[in-house]
PDB file of C-alpha atoms in Angstrom:
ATOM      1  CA  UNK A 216      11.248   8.032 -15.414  1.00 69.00           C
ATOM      2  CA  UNK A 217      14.114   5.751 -13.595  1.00 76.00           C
ATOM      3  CA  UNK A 218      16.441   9.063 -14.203  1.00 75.00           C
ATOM      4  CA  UNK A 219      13.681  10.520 -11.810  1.00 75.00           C
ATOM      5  CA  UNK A 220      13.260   8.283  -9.469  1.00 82.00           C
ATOM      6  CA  UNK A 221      16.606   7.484  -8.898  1.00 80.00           C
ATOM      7  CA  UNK A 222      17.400  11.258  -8.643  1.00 78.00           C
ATOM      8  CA  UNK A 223      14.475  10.854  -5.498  1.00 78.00           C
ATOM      9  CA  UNK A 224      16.054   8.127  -3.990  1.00 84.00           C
ATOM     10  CA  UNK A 225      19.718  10.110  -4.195  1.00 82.00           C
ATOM     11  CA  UNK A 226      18.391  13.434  -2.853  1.00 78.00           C
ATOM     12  CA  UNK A 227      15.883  11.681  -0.326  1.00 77.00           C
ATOM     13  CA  UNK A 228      19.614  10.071   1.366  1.00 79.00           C
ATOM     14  CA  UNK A 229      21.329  13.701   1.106  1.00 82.00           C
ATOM     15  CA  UNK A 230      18.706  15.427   2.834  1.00 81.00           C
ATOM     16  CA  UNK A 231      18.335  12.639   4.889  1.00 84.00           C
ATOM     17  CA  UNK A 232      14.722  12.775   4.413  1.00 86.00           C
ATOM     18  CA  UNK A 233      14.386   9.075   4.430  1.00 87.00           C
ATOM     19  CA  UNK A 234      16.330   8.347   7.547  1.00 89.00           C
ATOM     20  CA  UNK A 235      14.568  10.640   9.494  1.00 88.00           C
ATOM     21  CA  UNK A 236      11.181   9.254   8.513  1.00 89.00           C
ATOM     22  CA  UNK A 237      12.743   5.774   9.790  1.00 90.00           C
ATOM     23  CA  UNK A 238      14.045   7.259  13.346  1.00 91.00           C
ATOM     24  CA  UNK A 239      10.714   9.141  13.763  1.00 88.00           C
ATOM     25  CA  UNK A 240       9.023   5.920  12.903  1.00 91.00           C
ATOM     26  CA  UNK A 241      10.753   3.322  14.799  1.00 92.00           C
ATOM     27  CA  UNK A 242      11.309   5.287  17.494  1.00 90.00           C
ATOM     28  CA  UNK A 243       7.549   5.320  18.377  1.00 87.00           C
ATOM     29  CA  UNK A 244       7.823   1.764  18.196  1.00 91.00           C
ATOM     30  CA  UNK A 245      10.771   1.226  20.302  1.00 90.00           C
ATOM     31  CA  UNK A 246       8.884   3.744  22.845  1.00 90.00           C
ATOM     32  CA  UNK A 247       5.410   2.322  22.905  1.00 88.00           C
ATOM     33  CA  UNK A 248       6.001  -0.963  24.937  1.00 88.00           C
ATOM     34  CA  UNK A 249       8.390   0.979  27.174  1.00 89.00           C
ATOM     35  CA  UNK A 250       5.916   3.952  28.353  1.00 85.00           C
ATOM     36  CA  UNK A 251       3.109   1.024  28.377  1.00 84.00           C
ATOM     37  CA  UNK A 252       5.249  -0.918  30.824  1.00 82.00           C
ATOM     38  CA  UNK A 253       6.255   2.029  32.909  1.00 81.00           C
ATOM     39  CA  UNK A 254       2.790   3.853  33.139  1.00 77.00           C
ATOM     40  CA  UNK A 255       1.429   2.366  36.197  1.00 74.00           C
ATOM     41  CA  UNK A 256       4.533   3.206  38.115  1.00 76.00           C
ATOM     42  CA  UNK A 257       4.648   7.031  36.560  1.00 75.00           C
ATOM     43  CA  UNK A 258       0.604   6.919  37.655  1.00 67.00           C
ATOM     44  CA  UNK A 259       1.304   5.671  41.291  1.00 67.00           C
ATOM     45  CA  UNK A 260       4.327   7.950  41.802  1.00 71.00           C
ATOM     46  CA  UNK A 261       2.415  10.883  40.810  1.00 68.00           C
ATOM     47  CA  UNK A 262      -1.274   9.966  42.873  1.00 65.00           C
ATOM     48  CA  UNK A 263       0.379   7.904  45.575  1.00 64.00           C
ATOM     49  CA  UNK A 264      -2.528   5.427  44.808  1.00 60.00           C
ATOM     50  CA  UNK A 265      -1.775   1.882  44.017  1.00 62.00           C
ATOM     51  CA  UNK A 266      -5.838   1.221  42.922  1.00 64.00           C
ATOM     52  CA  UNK A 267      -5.808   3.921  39.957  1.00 61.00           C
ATOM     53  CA  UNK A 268      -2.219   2.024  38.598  1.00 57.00           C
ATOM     54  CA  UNK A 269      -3.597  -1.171  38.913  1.00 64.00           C
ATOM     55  CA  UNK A 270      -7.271  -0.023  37.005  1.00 65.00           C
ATOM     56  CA  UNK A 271      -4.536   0.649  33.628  1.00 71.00           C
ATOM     57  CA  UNK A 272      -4.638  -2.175  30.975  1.00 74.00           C
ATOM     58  CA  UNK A 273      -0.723  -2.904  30.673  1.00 78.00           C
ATOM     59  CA  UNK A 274      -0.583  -5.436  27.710  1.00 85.00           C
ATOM     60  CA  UNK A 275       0.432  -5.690  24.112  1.00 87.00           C
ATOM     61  CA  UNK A 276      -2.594  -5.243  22.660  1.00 88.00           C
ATOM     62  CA  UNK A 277      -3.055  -1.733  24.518  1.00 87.00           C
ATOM     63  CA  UNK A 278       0.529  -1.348  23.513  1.00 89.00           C
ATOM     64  CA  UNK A 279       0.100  -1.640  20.070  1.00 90.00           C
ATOM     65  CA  UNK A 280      -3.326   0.816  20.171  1.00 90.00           C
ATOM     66  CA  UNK A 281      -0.689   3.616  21.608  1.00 89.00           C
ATOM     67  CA  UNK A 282       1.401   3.484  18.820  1.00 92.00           C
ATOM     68  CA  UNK A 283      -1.095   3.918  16.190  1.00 91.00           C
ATOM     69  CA  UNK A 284      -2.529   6.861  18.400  1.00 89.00           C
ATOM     70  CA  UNK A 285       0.703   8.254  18.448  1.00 88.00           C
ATOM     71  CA  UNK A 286       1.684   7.606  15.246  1.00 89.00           C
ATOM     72  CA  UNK A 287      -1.666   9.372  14.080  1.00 88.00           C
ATOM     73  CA  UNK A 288      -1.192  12.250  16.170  1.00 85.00           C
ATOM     74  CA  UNK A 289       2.239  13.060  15.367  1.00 89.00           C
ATOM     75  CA  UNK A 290       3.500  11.577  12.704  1.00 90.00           C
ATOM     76  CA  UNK A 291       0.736  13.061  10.908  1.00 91.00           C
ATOM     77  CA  UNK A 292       1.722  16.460  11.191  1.00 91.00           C
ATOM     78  CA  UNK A 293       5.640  15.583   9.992  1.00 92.00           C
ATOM     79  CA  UNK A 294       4.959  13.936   7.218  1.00 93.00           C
ATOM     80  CA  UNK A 295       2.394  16.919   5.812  1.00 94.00           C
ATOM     81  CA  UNK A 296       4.978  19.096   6.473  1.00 93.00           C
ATOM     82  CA  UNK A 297       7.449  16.799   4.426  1.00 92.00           C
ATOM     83  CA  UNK A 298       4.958  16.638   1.882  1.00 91.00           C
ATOM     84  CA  UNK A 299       4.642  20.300   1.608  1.00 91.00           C
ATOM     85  CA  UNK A 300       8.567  21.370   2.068  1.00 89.00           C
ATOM     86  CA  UNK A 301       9.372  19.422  -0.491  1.00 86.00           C
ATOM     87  CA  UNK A 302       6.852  20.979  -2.867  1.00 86.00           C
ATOM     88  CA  UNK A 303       8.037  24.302  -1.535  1.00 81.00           C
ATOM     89  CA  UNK A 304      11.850  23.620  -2.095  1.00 79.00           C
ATOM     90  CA  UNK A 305      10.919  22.009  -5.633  1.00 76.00           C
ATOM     91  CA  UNK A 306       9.130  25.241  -6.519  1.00 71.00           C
ATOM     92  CA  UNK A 307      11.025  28.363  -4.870  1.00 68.00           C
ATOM     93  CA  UNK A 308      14.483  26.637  -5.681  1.00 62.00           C
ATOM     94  CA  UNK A 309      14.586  24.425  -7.982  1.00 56.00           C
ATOM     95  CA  UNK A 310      12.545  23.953 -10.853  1.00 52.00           C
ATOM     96  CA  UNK A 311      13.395  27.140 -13.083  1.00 43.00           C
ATOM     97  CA  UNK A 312      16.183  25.501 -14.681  1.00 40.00           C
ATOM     98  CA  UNK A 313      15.140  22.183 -15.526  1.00 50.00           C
ATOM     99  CA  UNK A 314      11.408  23.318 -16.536  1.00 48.00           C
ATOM    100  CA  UNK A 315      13.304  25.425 -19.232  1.00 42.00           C
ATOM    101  CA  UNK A 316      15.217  22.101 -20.278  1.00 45.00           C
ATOM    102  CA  UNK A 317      11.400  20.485 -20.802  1.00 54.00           C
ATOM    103  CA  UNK A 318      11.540  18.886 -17.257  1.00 64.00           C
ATOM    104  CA  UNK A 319       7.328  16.952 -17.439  1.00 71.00           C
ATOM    105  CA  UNK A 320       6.448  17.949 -13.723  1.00 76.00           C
ATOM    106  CA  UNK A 321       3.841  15.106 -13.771  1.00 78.00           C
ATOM    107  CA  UNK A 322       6.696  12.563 -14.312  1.00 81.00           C
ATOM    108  CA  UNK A 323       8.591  14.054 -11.553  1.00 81.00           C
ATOM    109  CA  UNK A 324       5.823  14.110  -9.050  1.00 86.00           C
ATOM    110  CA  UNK A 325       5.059  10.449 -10.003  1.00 87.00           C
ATOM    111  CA  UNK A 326       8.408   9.508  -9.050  1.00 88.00           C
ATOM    112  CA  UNK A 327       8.629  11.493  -5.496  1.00 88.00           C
ATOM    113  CA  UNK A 328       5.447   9.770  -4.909  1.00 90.00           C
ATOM    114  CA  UNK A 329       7.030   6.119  -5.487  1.00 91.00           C
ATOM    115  CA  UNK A 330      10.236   7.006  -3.771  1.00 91.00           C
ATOM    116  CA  UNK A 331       8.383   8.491  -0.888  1.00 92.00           C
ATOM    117  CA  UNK A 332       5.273   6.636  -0.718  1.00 92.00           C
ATOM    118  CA  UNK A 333       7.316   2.991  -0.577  1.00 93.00           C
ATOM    119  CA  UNK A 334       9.387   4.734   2.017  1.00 93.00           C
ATOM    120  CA  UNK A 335       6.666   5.540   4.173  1.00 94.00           C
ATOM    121  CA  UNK A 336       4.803   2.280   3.746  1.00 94.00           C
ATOM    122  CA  UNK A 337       7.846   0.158   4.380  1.00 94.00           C
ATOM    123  CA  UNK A 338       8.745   1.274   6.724  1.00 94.00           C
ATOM    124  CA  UNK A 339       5.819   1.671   8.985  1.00 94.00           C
ATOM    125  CA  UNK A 340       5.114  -1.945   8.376  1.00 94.00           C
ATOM    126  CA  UNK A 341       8.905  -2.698   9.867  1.00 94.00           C
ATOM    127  CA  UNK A 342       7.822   0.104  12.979  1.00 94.00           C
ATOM    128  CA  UNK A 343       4.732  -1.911  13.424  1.00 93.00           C
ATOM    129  CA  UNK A 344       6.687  -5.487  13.097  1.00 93.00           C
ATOM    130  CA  UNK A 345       9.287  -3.530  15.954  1.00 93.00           C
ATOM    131  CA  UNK A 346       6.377  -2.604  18.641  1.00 92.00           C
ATOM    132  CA  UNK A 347       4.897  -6.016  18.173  1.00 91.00           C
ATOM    133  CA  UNK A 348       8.153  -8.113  18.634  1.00 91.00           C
ATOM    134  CA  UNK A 349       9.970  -5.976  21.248  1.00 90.00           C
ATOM    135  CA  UNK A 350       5.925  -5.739  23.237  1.00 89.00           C
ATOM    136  CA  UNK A 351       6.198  -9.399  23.471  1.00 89.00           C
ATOM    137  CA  UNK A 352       9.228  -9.368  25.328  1.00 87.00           C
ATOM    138  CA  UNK A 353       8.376  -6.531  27.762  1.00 86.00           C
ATOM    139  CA  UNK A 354       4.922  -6.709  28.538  1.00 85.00           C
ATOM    140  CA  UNK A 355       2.270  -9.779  29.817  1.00 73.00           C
ATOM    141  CA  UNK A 356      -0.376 -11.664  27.785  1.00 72.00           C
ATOM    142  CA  UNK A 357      -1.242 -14.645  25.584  1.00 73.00           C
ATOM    143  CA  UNK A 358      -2.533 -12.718  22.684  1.00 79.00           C
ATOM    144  CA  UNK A 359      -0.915 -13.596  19.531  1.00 80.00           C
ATOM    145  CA  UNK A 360      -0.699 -10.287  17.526  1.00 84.00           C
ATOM    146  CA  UNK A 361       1.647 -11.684  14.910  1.00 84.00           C
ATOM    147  CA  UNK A 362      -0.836 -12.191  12.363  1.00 83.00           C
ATOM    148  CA  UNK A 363      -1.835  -8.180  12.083  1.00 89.00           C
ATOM    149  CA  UNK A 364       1.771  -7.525  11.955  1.00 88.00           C
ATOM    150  CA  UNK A 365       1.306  -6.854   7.950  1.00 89.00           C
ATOM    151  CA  UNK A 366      -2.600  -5.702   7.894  1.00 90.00           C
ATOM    152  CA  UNK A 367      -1.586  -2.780  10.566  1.00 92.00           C
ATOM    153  CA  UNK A 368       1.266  -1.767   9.481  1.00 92.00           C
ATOM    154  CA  UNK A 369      -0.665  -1.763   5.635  1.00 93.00           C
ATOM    155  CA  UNK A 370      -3.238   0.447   7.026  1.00 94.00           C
ATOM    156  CA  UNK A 371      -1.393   2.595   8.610  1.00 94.00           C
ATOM    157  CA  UNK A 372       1.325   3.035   6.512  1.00 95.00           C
ATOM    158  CA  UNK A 373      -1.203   3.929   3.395  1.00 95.00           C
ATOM    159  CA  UNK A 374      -3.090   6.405   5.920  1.00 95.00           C
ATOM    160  CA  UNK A 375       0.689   8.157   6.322  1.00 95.00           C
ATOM    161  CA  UNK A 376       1.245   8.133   2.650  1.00 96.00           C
ATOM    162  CA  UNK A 377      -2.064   9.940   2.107  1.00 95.00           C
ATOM    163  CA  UNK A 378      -1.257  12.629   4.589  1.00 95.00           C
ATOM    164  CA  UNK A 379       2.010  13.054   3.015  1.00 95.00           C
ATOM    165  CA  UNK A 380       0.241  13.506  -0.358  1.00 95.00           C
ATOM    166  CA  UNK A 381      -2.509  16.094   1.791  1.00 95.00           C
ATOM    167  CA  UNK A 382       1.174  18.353   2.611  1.00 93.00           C
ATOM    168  CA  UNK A 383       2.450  17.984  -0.914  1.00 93.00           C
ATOM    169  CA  UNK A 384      -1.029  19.078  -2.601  1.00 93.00           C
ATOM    170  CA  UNK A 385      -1.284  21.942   0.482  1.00 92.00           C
ATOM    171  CA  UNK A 386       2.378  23.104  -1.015  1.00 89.00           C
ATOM    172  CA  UNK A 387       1.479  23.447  -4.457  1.00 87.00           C
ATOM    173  CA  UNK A 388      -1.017  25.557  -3.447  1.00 87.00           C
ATOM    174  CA  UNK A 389       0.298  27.965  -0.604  1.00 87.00           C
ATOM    175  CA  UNK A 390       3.953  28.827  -1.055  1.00 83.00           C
ATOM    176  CA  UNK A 391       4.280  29.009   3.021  1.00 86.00           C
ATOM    177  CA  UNK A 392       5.193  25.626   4.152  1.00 88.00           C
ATOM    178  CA  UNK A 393       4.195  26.130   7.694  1.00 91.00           C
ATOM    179  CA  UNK A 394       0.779  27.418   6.565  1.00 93.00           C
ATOM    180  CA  UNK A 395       0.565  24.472   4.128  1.00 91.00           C
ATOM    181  CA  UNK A 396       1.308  22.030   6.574  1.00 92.00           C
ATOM    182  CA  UNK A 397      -1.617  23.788   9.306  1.00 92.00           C
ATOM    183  CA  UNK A 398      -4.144  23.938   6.856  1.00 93.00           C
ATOM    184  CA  UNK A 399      -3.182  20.266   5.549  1.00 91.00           C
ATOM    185  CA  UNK A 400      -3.128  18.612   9.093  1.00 91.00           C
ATOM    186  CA  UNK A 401      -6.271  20.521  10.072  1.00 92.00           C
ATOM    187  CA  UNK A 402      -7.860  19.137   7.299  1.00 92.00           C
ATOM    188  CA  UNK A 403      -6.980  15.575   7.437  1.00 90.00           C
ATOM    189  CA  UNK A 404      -8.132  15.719  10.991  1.00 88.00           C
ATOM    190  CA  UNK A 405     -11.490  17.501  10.756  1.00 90.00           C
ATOM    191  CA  UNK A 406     -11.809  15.338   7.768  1.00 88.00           C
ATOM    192  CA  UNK A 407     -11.556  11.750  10.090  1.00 85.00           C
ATOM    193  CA  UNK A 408     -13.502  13.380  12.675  1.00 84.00           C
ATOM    194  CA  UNK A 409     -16.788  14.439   9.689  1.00 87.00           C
ATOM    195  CA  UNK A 410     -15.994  11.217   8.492  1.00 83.00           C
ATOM    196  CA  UNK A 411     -17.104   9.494  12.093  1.00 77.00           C
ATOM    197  CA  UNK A 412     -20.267  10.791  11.827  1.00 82.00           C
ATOM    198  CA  UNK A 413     -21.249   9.517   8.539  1.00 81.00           C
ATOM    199  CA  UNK A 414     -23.088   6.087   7.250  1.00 82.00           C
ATOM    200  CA  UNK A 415     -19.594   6.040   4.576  1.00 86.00           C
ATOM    201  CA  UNK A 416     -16.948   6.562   6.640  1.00 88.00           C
ATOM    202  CA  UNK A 417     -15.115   4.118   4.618  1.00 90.00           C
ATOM    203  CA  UNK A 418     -14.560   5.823   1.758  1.00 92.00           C
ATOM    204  CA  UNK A 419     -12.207   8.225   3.531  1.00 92.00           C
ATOM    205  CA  UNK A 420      -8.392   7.811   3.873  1.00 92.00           C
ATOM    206  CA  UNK A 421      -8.983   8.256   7.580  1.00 92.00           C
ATOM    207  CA  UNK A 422     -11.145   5.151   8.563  1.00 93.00           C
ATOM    208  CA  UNK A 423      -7.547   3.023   7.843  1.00 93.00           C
ATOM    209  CA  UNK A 424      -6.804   4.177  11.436  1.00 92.00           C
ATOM    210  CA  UNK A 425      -9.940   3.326  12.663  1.00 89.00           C
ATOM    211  CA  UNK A 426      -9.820  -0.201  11.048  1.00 90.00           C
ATOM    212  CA  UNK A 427      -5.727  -0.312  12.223  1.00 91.00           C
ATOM    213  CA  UNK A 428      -7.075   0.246  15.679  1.00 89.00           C
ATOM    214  CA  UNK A 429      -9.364  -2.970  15.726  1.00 90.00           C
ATOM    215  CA  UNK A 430      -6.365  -4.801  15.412  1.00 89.00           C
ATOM    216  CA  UNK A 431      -7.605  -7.151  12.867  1.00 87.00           C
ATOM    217  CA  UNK A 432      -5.486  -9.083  10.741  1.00 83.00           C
ATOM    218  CA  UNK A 433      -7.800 -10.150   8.007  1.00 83.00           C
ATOM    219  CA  UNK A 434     -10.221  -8.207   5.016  1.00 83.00           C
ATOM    220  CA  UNK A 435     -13.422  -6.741   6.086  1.00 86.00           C
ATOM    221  CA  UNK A 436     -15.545  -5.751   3.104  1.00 89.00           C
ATOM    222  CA  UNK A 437     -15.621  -1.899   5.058  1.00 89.00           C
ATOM    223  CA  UNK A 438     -11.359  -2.087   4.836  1.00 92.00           C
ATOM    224  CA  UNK A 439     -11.803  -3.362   1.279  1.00 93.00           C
ATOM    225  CA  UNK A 440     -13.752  -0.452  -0.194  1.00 93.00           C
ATOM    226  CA  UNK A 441     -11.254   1.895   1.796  1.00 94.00           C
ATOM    227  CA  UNK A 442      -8.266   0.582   0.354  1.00 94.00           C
ATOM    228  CA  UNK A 443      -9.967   1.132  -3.318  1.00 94.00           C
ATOM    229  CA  UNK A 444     -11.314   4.344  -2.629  1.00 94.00           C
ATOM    230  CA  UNK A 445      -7.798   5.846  -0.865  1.00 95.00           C
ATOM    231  CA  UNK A 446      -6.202   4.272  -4.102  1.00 94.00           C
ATOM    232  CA  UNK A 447      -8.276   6.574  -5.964  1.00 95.00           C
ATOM    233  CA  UNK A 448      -8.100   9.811  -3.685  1.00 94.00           C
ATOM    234  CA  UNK A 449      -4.770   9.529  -3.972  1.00 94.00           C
ATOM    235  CA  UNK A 450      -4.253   9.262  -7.869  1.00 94.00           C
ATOM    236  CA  UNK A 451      -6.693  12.447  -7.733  1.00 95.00           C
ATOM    237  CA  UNK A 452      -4.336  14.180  -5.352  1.00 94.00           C
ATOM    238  CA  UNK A 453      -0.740  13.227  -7.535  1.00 92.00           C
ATOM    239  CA  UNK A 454      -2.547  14.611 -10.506  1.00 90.00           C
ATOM    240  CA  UNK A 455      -4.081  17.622  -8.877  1.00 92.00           C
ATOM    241  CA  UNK A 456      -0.231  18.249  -7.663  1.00 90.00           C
ATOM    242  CA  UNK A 457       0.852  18.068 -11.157  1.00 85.00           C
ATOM    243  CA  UNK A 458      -2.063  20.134 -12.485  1.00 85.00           C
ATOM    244  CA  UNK A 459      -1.517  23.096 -10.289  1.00 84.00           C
ATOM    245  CA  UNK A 460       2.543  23.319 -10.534  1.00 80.00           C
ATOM    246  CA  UNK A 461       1.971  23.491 -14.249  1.00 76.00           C
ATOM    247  CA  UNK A 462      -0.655  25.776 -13.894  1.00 74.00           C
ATOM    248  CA  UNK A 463       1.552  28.178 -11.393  1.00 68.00           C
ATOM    249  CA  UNK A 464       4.832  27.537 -13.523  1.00 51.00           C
ATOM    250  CA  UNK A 465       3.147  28.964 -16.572  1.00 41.00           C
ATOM    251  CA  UNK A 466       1.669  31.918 -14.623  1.00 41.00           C
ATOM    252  CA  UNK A 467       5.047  32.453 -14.022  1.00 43.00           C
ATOM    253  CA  UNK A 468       6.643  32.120 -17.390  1.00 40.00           C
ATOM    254  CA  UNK A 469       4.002  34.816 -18.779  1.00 35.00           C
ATOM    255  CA  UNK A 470       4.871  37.452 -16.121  1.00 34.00           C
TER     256      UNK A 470
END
């Protein structure tokens, strides 16, 4: 199992799979405090009225709400299609070889997931440490956000990792990683907005955005059962993943 993880962490930095999860990740933070500050001067430039500027919340807490939103909206989609081109390249180019040298696919799809997975957590919680830190010194307020800088970052940074698992189960699946990655994102999203109109909202992967949006930097009993339940969706998905590249891998021995 370390052979296999370290072989992730090796191919993650040639690729450059990891880096570009950090850019994509910190540069929403770096951007969020900047577009906050600047959006009443882009609104009065463009109406010409100073009332409709002035009627925008400019503050850190707003700040930090438009990087989760845009965090959710876009870094959604990348990481599913991460999720799912890896599966893809794994499958079309790689595994034919090593399956025949008694390569246990289950093993090796543990340890993308904790190569991947810590990635992704770690460093949203140092994106969502970045917007925080660099808000304070751009925009106004006396809110004192640094106590959510670890529960945010948590809950969103799980809620990424599940979508990344979404693309990777999506791959194993549909060979087309585009198509994966459409019907994954689609899913995740119809998924959180179902999952709004139900009495259990919690026990979808979806609600850590809602509960990373209240900007609370504490347990709630709701966040609790989320965190246990998305534990358990997600050892589902890693061994559905496993399941169905057997599956497919055997199909394809017997032809």
């Amino acid at each position: 199992m370390s052979e296999l993880i370290w072989k992730e962490c090796l191919e993650g930095v040639r690729r450059k799979q990891v880096f570009a999860i950090g850019i994509l990740l910190i540069g929403f933070a770096l951007l969020s405090p900047v577009m906050m500050k600047a959006l009443p001067m882009l609104l009065e430039s463009q109406t010409g009225s100073e009332e409709i500027a002035a009627a925008i919340p400019v503050n850190l807490r707003e700040s930090v709400r438009s990087f989760a939103k845009n965090i959710h909206q876009i870094a959604t989609l990348l990481l599913v299609y991460l999720g799912a081109g890896q599966i893809a390249y794994e499958r079309n180019q790689r595994l034919v070889f090593p399956i025949h040298a008694g390569l246990n696919l289950r093993a090796m799809i543990r340890a993308k997931v904790l190569v991947y997975g810590g990635a992704i957590i770690g460093l949203t919680m140092i994106a969502t440490g970045a917007t925080i830190l660099y808000g304070m010194l751009l925009l106004p307020g006396s809110w004192k956000p640094m106590s959510i800088i670890g529960w945010t970052g948590l809950e969103i940074g799980i809620y990424l990792f599940t979508a990344y698992l979404i693309g990777m189960l999506a791959g194993s699946m549909i060979r087309n990683k585009v198509l994966a990655t459409v019907l994954g994102s689609l899913f995740l999203f119809l998924l959180g907005g179902i999952a709004g109109f139900t009495t259990f909202e919690w026990i979808f992967p979806t609600y850590l955005m809602t509960e990373a949006n209240f900007l609370i930097g504490y347990w709630t009993k709701p966040l609790m059962g989320c965190f246990l339940m998305t534990v358990a969706w997600c050892g589902l998905m890693i061994e559905a993943i496993g399941w169905k590249l057997n599956r497919t891998n055997i199909t394809m021995q017997e032809e």
